[in-house]
Coordinates of N, CA and C and ligand atoms in Angstrom, one line a residue:
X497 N 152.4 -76.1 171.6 CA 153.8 -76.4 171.3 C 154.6 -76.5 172.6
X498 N 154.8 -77.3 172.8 CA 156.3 -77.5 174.1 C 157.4 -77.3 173.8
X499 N 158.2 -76.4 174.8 CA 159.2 -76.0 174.3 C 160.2 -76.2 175.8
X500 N 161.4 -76.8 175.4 CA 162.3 -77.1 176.7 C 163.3 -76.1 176.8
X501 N 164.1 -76.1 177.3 CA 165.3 -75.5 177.4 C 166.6 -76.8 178.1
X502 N 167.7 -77.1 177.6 CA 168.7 -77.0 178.2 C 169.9 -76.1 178.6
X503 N 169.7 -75.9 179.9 CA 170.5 -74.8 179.8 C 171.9 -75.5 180.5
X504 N 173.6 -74.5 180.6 CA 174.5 -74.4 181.0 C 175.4 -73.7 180.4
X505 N 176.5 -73.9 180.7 CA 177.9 -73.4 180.6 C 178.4 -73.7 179.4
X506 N 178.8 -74.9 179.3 CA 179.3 -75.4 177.9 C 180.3 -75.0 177.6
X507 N 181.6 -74.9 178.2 CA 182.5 -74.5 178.1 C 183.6 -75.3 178.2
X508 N 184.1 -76.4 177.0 CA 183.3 -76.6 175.3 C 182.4 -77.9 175.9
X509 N 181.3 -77.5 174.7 CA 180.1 -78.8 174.5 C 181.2 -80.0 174.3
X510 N 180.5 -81.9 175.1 CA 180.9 -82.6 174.9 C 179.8 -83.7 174.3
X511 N 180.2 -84.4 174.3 CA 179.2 -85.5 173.6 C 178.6 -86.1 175.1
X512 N 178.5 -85.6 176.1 CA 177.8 -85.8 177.2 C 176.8 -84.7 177.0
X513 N 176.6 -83.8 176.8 CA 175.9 -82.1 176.6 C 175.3 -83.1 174.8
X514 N 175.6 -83.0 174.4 CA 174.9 -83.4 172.6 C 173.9 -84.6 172.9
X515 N 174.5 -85.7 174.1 CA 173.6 -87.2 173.7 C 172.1 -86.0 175.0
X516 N 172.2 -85.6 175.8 CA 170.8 -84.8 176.6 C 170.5 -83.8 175.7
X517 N 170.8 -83.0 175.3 CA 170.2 -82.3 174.0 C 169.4 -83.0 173.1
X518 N 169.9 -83.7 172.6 CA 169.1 -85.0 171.3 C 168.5 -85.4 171.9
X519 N 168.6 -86.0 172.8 CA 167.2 -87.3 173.3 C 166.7 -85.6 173.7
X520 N 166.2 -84.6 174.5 CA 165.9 -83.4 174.8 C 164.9 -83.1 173.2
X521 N 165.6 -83.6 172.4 CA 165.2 -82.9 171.0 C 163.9 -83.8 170.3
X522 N 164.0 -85.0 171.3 CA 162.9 -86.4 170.6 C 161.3 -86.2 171.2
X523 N 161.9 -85.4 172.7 CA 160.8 -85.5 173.5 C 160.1 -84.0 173.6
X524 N 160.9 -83.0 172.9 CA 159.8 -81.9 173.2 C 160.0 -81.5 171.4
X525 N 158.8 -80.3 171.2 CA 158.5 -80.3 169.6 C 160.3 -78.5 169.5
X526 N 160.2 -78.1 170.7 CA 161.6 -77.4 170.2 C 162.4 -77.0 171.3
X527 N 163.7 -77.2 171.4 CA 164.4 -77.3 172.5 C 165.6 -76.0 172.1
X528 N 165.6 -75.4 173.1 CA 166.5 -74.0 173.5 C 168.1 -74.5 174.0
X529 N 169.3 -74.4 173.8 CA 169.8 -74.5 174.1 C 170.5 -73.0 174.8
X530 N 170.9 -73.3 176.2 CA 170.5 -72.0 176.4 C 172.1 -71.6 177.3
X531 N 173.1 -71.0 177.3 CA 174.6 -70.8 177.3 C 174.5 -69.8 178.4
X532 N 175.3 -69.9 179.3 CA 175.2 -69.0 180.5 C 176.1 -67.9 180.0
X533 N 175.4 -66.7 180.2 CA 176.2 -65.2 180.6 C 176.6 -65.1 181.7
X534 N 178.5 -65.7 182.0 CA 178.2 -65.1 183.2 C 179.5 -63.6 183.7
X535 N 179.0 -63.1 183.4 CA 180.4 -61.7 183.7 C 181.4 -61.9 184.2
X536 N 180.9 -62.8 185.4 CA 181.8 -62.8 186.9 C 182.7 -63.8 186.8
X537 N 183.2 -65.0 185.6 CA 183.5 -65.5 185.7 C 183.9 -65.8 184.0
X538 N 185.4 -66.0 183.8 CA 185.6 -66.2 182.4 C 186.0 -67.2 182.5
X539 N 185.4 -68.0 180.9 CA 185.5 -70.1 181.0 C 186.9 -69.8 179.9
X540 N 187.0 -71.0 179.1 CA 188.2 -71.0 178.3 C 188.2 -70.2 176.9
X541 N 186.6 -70.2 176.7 CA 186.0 -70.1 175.3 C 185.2 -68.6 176.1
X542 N 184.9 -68.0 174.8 CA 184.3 -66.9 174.9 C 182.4 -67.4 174.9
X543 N 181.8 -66.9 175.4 CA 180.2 -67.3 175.1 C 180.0 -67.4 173.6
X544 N 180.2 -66.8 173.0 CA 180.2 -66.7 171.2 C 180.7 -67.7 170.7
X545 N 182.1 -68.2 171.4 CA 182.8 -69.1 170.7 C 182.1 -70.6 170.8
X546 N 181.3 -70.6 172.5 CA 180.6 -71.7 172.8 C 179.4 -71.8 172.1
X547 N 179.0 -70.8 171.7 CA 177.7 -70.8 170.9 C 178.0 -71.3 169.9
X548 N 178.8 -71.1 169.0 CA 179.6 -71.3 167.9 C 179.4 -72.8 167.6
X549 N 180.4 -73.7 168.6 CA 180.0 -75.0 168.3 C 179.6 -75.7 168.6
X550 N 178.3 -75.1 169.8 CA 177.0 -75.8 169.8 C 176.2 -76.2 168.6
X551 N 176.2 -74.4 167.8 CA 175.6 -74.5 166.9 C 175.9 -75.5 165.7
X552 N 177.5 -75.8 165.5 CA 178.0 -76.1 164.3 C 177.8 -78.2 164.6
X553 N 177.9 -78.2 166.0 CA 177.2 -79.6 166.7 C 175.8 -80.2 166.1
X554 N 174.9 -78.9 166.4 CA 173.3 -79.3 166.4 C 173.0 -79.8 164.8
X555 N 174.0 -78.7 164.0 CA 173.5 -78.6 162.7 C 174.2 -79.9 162.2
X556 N 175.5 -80.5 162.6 CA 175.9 -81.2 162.1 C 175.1 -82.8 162.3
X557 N 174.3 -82.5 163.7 CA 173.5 -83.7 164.2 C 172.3 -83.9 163.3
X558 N 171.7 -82.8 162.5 CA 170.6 -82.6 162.3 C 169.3 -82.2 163.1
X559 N 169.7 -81.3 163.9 CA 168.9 -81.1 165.1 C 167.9 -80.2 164.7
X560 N 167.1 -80.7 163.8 CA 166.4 -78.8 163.2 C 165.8 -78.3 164.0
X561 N 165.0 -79.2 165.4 CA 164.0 -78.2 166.4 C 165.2 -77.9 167.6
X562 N 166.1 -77.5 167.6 CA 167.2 -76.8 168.3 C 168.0 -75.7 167.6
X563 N 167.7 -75.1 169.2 CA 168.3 -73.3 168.9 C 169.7 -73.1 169.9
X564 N 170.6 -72.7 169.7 CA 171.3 -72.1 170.9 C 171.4 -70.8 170.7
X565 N 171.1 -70.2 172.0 CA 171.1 -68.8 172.4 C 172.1 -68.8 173.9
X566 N 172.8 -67.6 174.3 CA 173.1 -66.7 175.2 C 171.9 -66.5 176.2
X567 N 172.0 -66.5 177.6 CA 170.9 -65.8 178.4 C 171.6 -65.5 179.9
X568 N 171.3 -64.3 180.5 CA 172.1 -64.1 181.5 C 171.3 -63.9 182.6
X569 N 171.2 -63.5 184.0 CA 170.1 -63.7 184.9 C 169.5 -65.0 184.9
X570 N 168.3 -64.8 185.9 CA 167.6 -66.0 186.0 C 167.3 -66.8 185.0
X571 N 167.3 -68.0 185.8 CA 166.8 -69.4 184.4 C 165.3 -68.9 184.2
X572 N 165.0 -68.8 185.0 CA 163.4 -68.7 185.2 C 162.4 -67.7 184.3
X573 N 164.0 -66.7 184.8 CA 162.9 -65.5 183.7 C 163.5 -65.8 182.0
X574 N 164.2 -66.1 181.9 CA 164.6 -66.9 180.4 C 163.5 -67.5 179.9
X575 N 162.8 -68.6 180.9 CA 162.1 -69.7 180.7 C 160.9 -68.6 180.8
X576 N 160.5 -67.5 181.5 CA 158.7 -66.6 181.3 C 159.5 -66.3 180.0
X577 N 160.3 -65.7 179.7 CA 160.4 -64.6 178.6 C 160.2 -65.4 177.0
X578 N 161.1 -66.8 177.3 CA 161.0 -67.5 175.7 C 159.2 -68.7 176.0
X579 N 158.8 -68.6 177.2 CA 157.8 -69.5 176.6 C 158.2 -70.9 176.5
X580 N 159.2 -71.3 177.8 CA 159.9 -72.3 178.0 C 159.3 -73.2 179.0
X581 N 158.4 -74.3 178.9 CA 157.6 -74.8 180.1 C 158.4 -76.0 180.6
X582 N 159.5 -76.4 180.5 CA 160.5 -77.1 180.6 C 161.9 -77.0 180.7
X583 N 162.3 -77.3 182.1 CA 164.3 -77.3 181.9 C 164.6 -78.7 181.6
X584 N 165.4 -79.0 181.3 CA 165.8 -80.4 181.1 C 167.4 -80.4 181.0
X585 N 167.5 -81.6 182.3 CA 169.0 -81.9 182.6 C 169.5 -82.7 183.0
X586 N 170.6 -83.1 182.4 CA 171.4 -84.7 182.4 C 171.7 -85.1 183.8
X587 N 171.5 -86.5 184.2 CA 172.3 -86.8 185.4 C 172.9 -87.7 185.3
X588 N 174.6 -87.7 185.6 CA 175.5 -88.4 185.3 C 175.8 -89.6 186.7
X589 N 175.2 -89.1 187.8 CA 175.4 -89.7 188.7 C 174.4 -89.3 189.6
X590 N 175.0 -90.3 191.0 CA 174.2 -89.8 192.2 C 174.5 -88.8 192.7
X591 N 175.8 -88.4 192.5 CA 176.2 -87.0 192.8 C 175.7 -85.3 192.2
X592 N 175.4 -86.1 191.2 CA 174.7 -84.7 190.3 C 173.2 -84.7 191.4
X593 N 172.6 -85.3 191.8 CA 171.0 -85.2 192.4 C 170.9 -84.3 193.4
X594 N 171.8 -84.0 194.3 CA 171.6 -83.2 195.4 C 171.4 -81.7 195.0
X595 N 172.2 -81.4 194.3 CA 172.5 -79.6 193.8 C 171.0 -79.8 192.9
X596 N 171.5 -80.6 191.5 CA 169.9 -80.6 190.4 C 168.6 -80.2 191.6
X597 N 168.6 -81.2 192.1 CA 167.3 -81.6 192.8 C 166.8 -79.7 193.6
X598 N 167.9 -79.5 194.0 CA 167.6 -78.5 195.3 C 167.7 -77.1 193.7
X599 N 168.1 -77.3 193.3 CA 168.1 -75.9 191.6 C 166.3 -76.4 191.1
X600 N 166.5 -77.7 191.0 CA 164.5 -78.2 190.4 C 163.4 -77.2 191.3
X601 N 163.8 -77.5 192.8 CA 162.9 -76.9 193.5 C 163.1 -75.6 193.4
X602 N 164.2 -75.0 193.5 CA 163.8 -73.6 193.4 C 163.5 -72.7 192.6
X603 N 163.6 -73.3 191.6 CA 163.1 -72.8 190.2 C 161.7 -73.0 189.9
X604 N 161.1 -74.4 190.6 CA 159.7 -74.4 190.6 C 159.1 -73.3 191.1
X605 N 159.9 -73.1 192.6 CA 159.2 -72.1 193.9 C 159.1 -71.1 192.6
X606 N 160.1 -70.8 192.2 CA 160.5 -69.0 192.0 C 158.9 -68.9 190.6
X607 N 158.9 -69.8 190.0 CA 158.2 -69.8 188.7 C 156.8 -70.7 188.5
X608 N 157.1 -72.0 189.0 CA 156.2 -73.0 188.3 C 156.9 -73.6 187.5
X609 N 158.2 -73.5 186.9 CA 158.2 -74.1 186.1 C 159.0 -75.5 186.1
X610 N 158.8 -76.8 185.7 CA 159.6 -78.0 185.9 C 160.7 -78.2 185.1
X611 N 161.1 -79.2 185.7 CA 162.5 -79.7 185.4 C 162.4 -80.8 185.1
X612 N 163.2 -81.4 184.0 CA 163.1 -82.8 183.6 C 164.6 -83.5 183.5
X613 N 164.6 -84.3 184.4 CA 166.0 -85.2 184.4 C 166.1 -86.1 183.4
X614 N 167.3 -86.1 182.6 CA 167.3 -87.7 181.4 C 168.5 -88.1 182.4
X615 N 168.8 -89.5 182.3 CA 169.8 -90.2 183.1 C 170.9 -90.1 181.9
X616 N 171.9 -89.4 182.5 CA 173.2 -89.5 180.8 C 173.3 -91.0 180.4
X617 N 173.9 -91.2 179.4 CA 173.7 -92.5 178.8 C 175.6 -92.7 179.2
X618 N 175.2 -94.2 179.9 CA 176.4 -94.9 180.6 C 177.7 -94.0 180.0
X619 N 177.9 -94.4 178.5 CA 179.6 -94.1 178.3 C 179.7 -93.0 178.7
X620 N 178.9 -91.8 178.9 CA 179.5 -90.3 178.8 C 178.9 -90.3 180.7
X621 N 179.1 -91.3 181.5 CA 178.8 -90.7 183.2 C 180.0 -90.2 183.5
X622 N 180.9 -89.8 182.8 CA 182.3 -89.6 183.6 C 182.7 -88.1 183.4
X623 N 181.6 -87.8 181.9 CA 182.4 -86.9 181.6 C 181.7 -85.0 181.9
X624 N 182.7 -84.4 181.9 CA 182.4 -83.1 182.5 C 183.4 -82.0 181.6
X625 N 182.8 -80.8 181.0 CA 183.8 -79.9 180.4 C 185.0 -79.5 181.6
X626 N 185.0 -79.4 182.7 CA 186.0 -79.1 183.0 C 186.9 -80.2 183.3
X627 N 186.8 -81.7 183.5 CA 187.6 -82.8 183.5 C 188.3 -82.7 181.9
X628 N 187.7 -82.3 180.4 CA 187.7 -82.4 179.8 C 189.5 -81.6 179.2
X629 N 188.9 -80.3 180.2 CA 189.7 -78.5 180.0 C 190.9 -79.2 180.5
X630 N 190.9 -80.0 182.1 CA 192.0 -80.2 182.6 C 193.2 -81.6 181.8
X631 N 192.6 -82.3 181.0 CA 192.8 -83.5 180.4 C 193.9 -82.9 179.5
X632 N 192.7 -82.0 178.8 CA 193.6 -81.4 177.4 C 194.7 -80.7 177.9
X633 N 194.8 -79.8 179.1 CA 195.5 -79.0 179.6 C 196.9 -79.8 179.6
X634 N 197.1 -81.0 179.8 CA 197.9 -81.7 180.3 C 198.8 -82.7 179.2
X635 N 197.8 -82.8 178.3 CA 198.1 -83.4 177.3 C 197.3 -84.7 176.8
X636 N 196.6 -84.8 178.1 CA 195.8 -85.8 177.1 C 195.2 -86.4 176.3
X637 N 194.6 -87.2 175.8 CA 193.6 -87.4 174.8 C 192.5 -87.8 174.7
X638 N 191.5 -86.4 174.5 CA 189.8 -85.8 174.4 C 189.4 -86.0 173.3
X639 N 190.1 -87.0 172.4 CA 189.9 -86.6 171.3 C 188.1 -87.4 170.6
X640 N 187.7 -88.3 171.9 CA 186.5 -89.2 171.7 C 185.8 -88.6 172.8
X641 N 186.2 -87.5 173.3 CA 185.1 -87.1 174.3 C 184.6 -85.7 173.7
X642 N 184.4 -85.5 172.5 CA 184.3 -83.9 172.3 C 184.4 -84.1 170.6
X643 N 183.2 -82.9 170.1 CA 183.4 -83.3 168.6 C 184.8 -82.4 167.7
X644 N 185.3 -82.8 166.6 CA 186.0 -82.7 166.6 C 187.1 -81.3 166.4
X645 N 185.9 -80.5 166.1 CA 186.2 -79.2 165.7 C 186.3 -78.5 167.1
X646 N 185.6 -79.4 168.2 CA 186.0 -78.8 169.4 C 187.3 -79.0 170.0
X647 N 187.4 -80.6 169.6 CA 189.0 -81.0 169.9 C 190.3 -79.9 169.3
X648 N 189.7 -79.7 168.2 CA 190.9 -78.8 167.2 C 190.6 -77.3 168.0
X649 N 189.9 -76.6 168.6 CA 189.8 -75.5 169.2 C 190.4 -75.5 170.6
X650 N 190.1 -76.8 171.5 CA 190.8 -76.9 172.6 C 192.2 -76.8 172.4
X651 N 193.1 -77.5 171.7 CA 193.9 -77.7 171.2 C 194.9 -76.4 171.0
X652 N 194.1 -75.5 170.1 CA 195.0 -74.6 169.4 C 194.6 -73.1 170.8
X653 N 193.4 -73.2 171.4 CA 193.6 -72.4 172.9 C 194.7 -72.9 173.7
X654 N 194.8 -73.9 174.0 CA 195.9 -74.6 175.0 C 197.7 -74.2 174.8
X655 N 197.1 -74.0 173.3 CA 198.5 -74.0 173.1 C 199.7 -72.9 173.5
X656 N 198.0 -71.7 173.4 CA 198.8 -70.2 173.6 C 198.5 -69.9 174.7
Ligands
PNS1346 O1 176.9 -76.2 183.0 P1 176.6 -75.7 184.4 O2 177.6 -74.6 184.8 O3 176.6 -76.7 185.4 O4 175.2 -75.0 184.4 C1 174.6 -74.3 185.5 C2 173.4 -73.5 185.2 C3 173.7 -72.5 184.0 C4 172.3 -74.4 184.7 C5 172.9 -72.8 186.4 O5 174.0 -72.2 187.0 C6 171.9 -71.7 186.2 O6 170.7 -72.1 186.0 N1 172.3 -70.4 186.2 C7 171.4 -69.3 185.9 C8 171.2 -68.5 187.1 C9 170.0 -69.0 188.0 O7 168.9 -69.1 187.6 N2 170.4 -69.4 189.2 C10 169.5 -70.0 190.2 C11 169.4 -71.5 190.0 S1 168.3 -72.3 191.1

């Protein structure tokens, strides 16, 4: 059985994060969604809350070989610990290749383990949760870039 992982932040999932999950979900038999713990640093959403509507995303997609979990420390040891022979991650641009590329290798070094790039699909190359955070911050309208229960969450955080 192959098992991938996408990992990140997700701080909120967009339909850039859902369309590499899903294709993620065609090509391996079960894919990890995997939510950064990171202490040192608070996003808008609590990790729980992001888990939240990843989960309520996947299920809504029909994603049945998709899990999201929390994982903190190394990717690597995530990836020994669940039995994860695969990372898999979107590239939105040319700009995303330099960091990916140089995180692929080191994570090979550290482990063996590979990384698999999907190219994001054209309409969503622009989009990023924090372009997203600052949009809504401002007032404007996320409402096609993010599902909609996330829209209504961004929304009612912003407000307070
Ligand atoms: O959505 P993001 O914030 O771009 O995701 C970045 C993430 C979570 C994939 C990356 O920061 C990561 O893998 N963090 C775990 C810690 C780790 O393994 N760092 C070494 C990477 S070579």
């Amino acid at each position: 059985m192959r098992r991938a992982v996408c990992p990140g932040s997700f701080d909120p999932v967009t339909y850039g994060h859902l369309d590499v999950v899903s294709r993620a979900a065609g090509l391996f038999d079960e894919v990890v969604v995997g939510v950064l713990v990171n202490e040192a640093k608070h996003g808008l959403f609590t990790v729980d809350e992001r888990i939240e509507m990843l989960v309520a995303s996947v299920t809504r997609l029909g994603l049945a070989n998709v899990s999201v979990v929390g994982f903190s420390g190394l990717l690597v040891d995530f990836c020994r610990e669940n039995d994860i022979a695969a990372i898999v991650k979107g590239l939105r641009a040319v700009s995303d290749f330099d960091f990916e590329l140089q995180m692929a290798q080191m994570n090979h070094n550290l482990s063996g383990v590979d990384t698999v790039f999907l190219p994001t699909s054209p309409e969503w190359s622009f989009l990023a949760s924090s372009l997203v955070k600052e949009v809504a911050r401002f007032g404007g309208d996320v409402s096609q870039l993010v599902p909609s229960d996330v829209h209504a969450r961004l929304k009612e955080r912003l407000a307070t």
